[in-house]
């Protein structure tokens, strides 16, 4: 009986929890601004402007903000897919950051070394990024499958290795003149497009959103619709049962990490050939991997959820500079993001609050007690 | 003596189902009061209401004659009501004492005074003959000891009314006897026990009064001394229950499963199965019986491919499957109902239909070119659901987790039987199930035998082995110490074989 209740609660909670968590995150942000003596409405204005380009206070419009917002959301949606994909197989991929760096490197290699017309070259660049990221992700997968080495440890360490592999290769293999970046890619390898940039008022918007949309669809399709995805989910939910049904658990673990790495690698390729147009040496990790963990968590590892969570966090990132120009520290965005993640992690508490609110509305307090039991008695 | 607990006209609704419909129970102080009912009859809900986990929609609760509102388990604790849950709630790397004092740690200044608590635990343990070491770690002690820790937890909190939720489901026959002795000692010391169960034998053995529930309604309350097992079963199920399995004599054919000189290592690296040989013929059920831990699990897992074989052969038909991967064994005609349905049998977070095609989702019509066909999958699941009478709240879309144990097991049985394997390895098919479900599953097993399947049935329930099997193989210390015909043996002989004090060559 309690189980039935629990199930009900979690299903409505799938939407409810992230939505409430986001709301509460913004409240916390507003509160912090209030405490520092600023007007929280300025923050909300900045957010609205960051997404729509409309400055509500001044009544002005600038399409550049929309472009920058999409640009910010693209890579973290992909790293979110990366983390989410591995998570569905019961693996925790902390290595999206490193896989992304290797993806950048792979894309750089294809962009600089291959000569082809744009229709061929751009897909090759993207595939190069996915392949490099995928192989980098397969390493912890292989170690897990063969020697049962925990993927968390391996992926964290490989992030550092990736940083230095990337820097070494950029400086020594592709010959950087200024010790910071490679030569600019040929136009045929660029996702960058002046037309798009003009359209969005001079933002850095590029064609990267097309592969991002394809990746979201692919994620959903693979996980929900294919036998391969069925196997991955079975392994993620119950390894013993999967083994008993004759599924190749170890192979699934490896393939899952390979594909997770490919999603992150795609993010790297898009950043490199879309935002910059040249390979870069990095002084430190840029945090896409960790944002991806947050996106996957808030998006409940579901494709639509990851899209929405990625857009949400993209908005926070995009609104940062705008808030700063209003005298609100852009770190507030970080605080909101952290609060949202925290509130999502406090899932059960939020579910209870949500049910309580609903019960209050319907005039009965009953379901609150029930949901509380669902959690305690649920096995 | 008066009634210590009175639950009057309790009604509790869940979405789509009335779990308790004006149920009244009166419990005499110092008695053992059993609550009997099939899975889903509402007995757990009723006790959860008494323990404050649920609020009744209507009805009154009186404890020691005073009307109370048990709004949460803390209120229940204050009223002296304690509950031992079916799944223990213990911290595994804590000691017994640390677990017991969790939540009301005794302090001396700022320091935890564990020694004092340990002394109190030892004292309680001695008083009720629980024999628990207060300083042992939970992970190092047996399941039955863990259960006693749960009992101590209630006693430490001065509980007077103890609710036991299916306490024997996890215990061996010997441990069940010990638990019953403990229960009697508890009542002798003035405690009152509410026992949730669906095992009639236990009620006859230990309870004073029995309240029977069926589909949320009160059927009746009877003194156990006046009731027969058959009578109680009829009250519970609502019809006459067939205790003995009706079957004709086996028409055994050719050997379908042949195990020769099999050695398997157990988790400790020792030989759990030693040079074991056993044949199962088409159209017969061979029961494998023995005391838990004598190599049954290793044998079953070796046959089904979950653990590697050290040496020896396993023939299905005339094909040696001992080195094949799991999938190939299933394809070779092996069917398996695993002993732990939650761990091996089902993916609890999958829907029912996803579970139904668990072995077959990679083949047509359930998928094509690697793409699942949800229409075919749910059509197939629908057919099995109606054919095998699997009951679930939302049909094929029900998450396996939310189904009752009996229906989960029915789903597994349906899935395996429908694959129609030539050789069936069935382990603990009725563990934790109620009488109705047991009767049904036994029937299906016998039907499969009559279709000419070779069946190896492994069970810890001696009654089940004796009722269902045609021949009985007794395993002791990883070896078969005797094979007897089911209708030529009796409990005593099997007991001697199981304990290793008798050997009988085939």
PDB file of N, CA, C and O in Angstrom, chain B residues 422-447:
ATOM      1  N   UNK B 422      12.600 -26.543 -21.752  1.00  0.00           N
ATOM      2  CA  UNK B 422      12.497 -27.989 -21.524  1.00  0.00           C
ATOM      3  C   UNK B 422      12.874 -28.328 -20.091  1.00  0.00           C
ATOM      4  O   UNK B 422      12.377 -29.277 -19.512  1.00  0.00           O
ATOM      5  N   UNK B 423      13.780 -27.534 -19.535  1.00  0.00           N
ATOM      6  CA  UNK B 423      14.255 -27.789 -18.180  1.00  0.00           C
ATOM      7  C   UNK B 423      13.974 -26.552 -17.333  1.00  0.00           C
ATOM      8  O   UNK B 423      14.290 -25.435 -17.723  1.00  0.00           O
ATOM      9  N   UNK B 424      13.384 -26.808 -16.177  1.00  0.00           N
ATOM     10  CA  UNK B 424      12.981 -25.701 -15.312  1.00  0.00           C
ATOM     11  C   UNK B 424      13.738 -25.794 -13.991  1.00  0.00           C
ATOM     12  O   UNK B 424      13.671 -26.805 -13.320  1.00  0.00           O
ATOM     13  N   UNK B 425      14.450 -24.753 -13.639  1.00  0.00           N
ATOM     14  CA  UNK B 425      15.068 -24.718 -12.314  1.00  0.00           C
ATOM     15  C   UNK B 425      14.287 -23.687 -11.506  1.00  0.00           C
ATOM     16  O   UNK B 425      14.250 -22.510 -11.839  1.00  0.00           O
ATOM     17  N   UNK B 426      13.642 -24.180 -10.471  1.00  0.00           N
ATOM     18  CA  UNK B 426      12.740 -23.318  -9.703  1.00  0.00           C
ATOM     19  C   UNK B 426      13.229 -23.252  -8.263  1.00  0.00           C
ATOM     20  O   UNK B 426      13.374 -24.283  -7.608  1.00  0.00           O
ATOM     21  N   UNK B 427      13.503 -22.045  -7.792  1.00  0.00           N
ATOM     22  CA  UNK B 427      14.027 -21.907  -6.435  1.00  0.00           C
ATOM     23  C   UNK B 427      13.075 -21.082  -5.588  1.00  0.00           C
ATOM     24  O   UNK B 427      12.663 -20.004  -5.987  1.00  0.00           O
ATOM     25  N   UNK B 428      12.714 -21.588  -4.451  1.00  0.00           N
ATOM     26  CA  UNK B 428      11.872 -20.875  -3.478  1.00  0.00           C
ATOM     27  C   UNK B 428      10.690 -20.182  -4.139  1.00  0.00           C
ATOM     28  O   UNK B 428      10.505 -18.981  -3.947  1.00  0.00           O
ATOM     29  N   UNK B 429       9.873 -20.932  -4.896  1.00  0.00           N
ATOM     30  CA  UNK B 429       8.856 -20.239  -5.690  1.00  0.00           C
ATOM     31  C   UNK B 429       7.777 -19.569  -4.849  1.00  0.00           C
ATOM     32  O   UNK B 429       7.101 -18.686  -5.339  1.00  0.00           O
ATOM     33  N   UNK B 430       7.610 -19.980  -3.604  1.00  0.00           N
ATOM     34  CA  UNK B 430       6.473 -19.455  -2.840  1.00  0.00           C
ATOM     35  C   UNK B 430       6.900 -18.715  -1.577  1.00  0.00           C
ATOM     36  O   UNK B 430       6.095 -18.482  -0.696  1.00  0.00           O
ATOM     37  N   UNK B 431       8.171 -18.349  -1.513  1.00  0.00           N
ATOM     38  CA  UNK B 431       8.635 -17.671  -0.302  1.00  0.00           C
ATOM     39  C   UNK B 431       7.866 -16.361  -0.089  1.00  0.00           C
ATOM     40  O   UNK B 431       7.762 -15.523  -0.974  1.00  0.00           O
ATOM     41  N   UNK B 432       7.290 -16.216   1.078  1.00  0.00           N
ATOM     42  CA  UNK B 432       6.597 -14.977   1.424  1.00  0.00           C
ATOM     43  C   UNK B 432       5.230 -14.827   0.789  1.00  0.00           C
ATOM     44  O   UNK B 432       4.646 -13.763   0.849  1.00  0.00           O
ATOM     45  N   UNK B 433       4.711 -15.891   0.160  1.00  0.00           N
ATOM     46  CA  UNK B 433       3.411 -15.757  -0.496  1.00  0.00           C
ATOM     47  C   UNK B 433       2.291 -16.301   0.390  1.00  0.00           C
ATOM     48  O   UNK B 433       2.529 -17.083   1.295  1.00  0.00           O
ATOM     49  N   UNK B 434       1.062 -15.882   0.099  1.00  0.00           N
ATOM     50  CA  UNK B 434      -0.054 -16.362   0.891  1.00  0.00           C
ATOM     51  C   UNK B 434      -0.603 -17.661   0.311  1.00  0.00           C
ATOM     52  O   UNK B 434      -0.240 -18.091  -0.780  1.00  0.00           O
ATOM     53  N   UNK B 435      -1.503 -18.271   1.073  1.00  0.00           N
ATOM     54  CA  UNK B 435      -1.993 -19.611   0.735  1.00  0.00           C
ATOM     55  C   UNK B 435      -2.548 -19.693  -0.683  1.00  0.00           C
ATOM     56  O   UNK B 435      -2.246 -20.615  -1.425  1.00  0.00           O
ATOM     57  N   UNK B 436      -3.358 -18.698  -1.049  1.00  0.00           N
ATOM     58  CA  UNK B 436      -3.979 -18.732  -2.373  1.00  0.00           C
ATOM     59  C   UNK B 436      -2.940 -18.741  -3.482  1.00  0.00           C
ATOM     60  O   UNK B 436      -3.017 -19.534  -4.417  1.00  0.00           O
ATOM     61  N   UNK B 437      -1.950 -17.864  -3.346  1.00  0.00           N
ATOM     62  CA  UNK B 437      -0.916 -17.765  -4.376  1.00  0.00           C
ATOM     63  C   UNK B 437      -0.069 -19.032  -4.407  1.00  0.00           C
ATOM     64  O   UNK B 437       0.315 -19.507  -5.481  1.00  0.00           O
ATOM     65  N   UNK B 438       0.197 -19.597  -3.229  1.00  0.00           N
ATOM     66  CA  UNK B 438       1.007 -20.823  -3.168  1.00  0.00           C
ATOM     67  C   UNK B 438       0.291 -21.946  -3.914  1.00  0.00           C
ATOM     68  O   UNK B 438       0.877 -22.630  -4.755  1.00  0.00           O
ATOM     69  N   UNK B 439      -0.993 -22.088  -3.611  1.00  0.00           N
ATOM     70  CA  UNK B 439      -1.794 -23.129  -4.253  1.00  0.00           C
ATOM     71  C   UNK B 439      -1.717 -22.979  -5.777  1.00  0.00           C
ATOM     72  O   UNK B 439      -1.464 -23.929  -6.508  1.00  0.00           O
ATOM     73  N   UNK B 440      -1.858 -21.741  -6.248  1.00  0.00           N
ATOM     74  CA  UNK B 440      -1.852 -21.468  -7.675  1.00  0.00           C
ATOM     75  C   UNK B 440      -0.511 -21.827  -8.306  1.00  0.00           C
ATOM     76  O   UNK B 440      -0.448 -22.500  -9.340  1.00  0.00           O
ATOM     77  N   UNK B 441       0.562 -21.409  -7.651  1.00  0.00           N
ATOM     78  CA  UNK B 441       1.882 -21.630  -8.246  1.00  0.00           C
ATOM     79  C   UNK B 441       2.229 -23.119  -8.245  1.00  0.00           C
ATOM     80  O   UNK B 441       2.768 -23.639  -9.225  1.00  0.00           O
ATOM     81  N   UNK B 442       1.859 -23.822  -7.188  1.00  0.00           N
ATOM     82  CA  UNK B 442       2.098 -25.264  -7.175  1.00  0.00           C
ATOM     83  C   UNK B 442       1.358 -25.950  -8.319  1.00  0.00           C
ATOM     84  O   UNK B 442       1.907 -26.812  -8.996  1.00  0.00           O
ATOM     85  N   UNK B 443       0.120 -25.510  -8.527  1.00  0.00           N
ATOM     86  CA  UNK B 443      -0.658 -26.078  -9.625  1.00  0.00           C
ATOM     87  C   UNK B 443       0.051 -25.899 -10.967  1.00  0.00           C
ATOM     88  O   UNK B 443       0.141 -26.821 -11.761  1.00  0.00           O
ATOM     89  N   UNK B 444       0.524 -24.694 -11.201  1.00  0.00           N
ATOM     90  CA  UNK B 444       1.184 -24.400 -12.486  1.00  0.00           C
ATOM     91  C   UNK B 444       2.439 -25.240 -12.637  1.00  0.00           C
ATOM     92  O   UNK B 444       2.772 -25.693 -13.737  1.00  0.00           O
ATOM     93  N   UNK B 445       3.177 -25.439 -11.534  1.00  0.00           N
ATOM     94  CA  UNK B 445       4.400 -26.245 -11.624  1.00  0.00           C
ATOM     95  C   UNK B 445       4.045 -27.680 -12.025  1.00  0.00           C
ATOM     96  O   UNK B 445       4.676 -28.277 -12.902  1.00  0.00           O
ATOM     97  N   UNK B 446       2.988 -28.209 -11.404  1.00  0.00           N
ATOM     98  CA  UNK B 446       2.584 -29.576 -11.730  1.00  0.00           C
ATOM     99  C   UNK B 446       2.098 -29.655 -13.184  1.00  0.00           C
ATOM    100  O   UNK B 446       2.404 -30.611 -13.908  1.00  0.00           O
ATOM    101  N   UNK B 447       1.373 -28.631 -13.621  1.00  0.00           N
ATOM    102  CA  UNK B 447       0.932 -28.599 -15.023  1.00  0.00           C
ATOM    103  C   UNK B 447       2.119 -28.667 -15.981  1.00  0.00           C
ATOM    104  O   UNK B 447       2.077 -29.361 -16.993  1.00  0.00           O
TER     105      UNK B 447
END
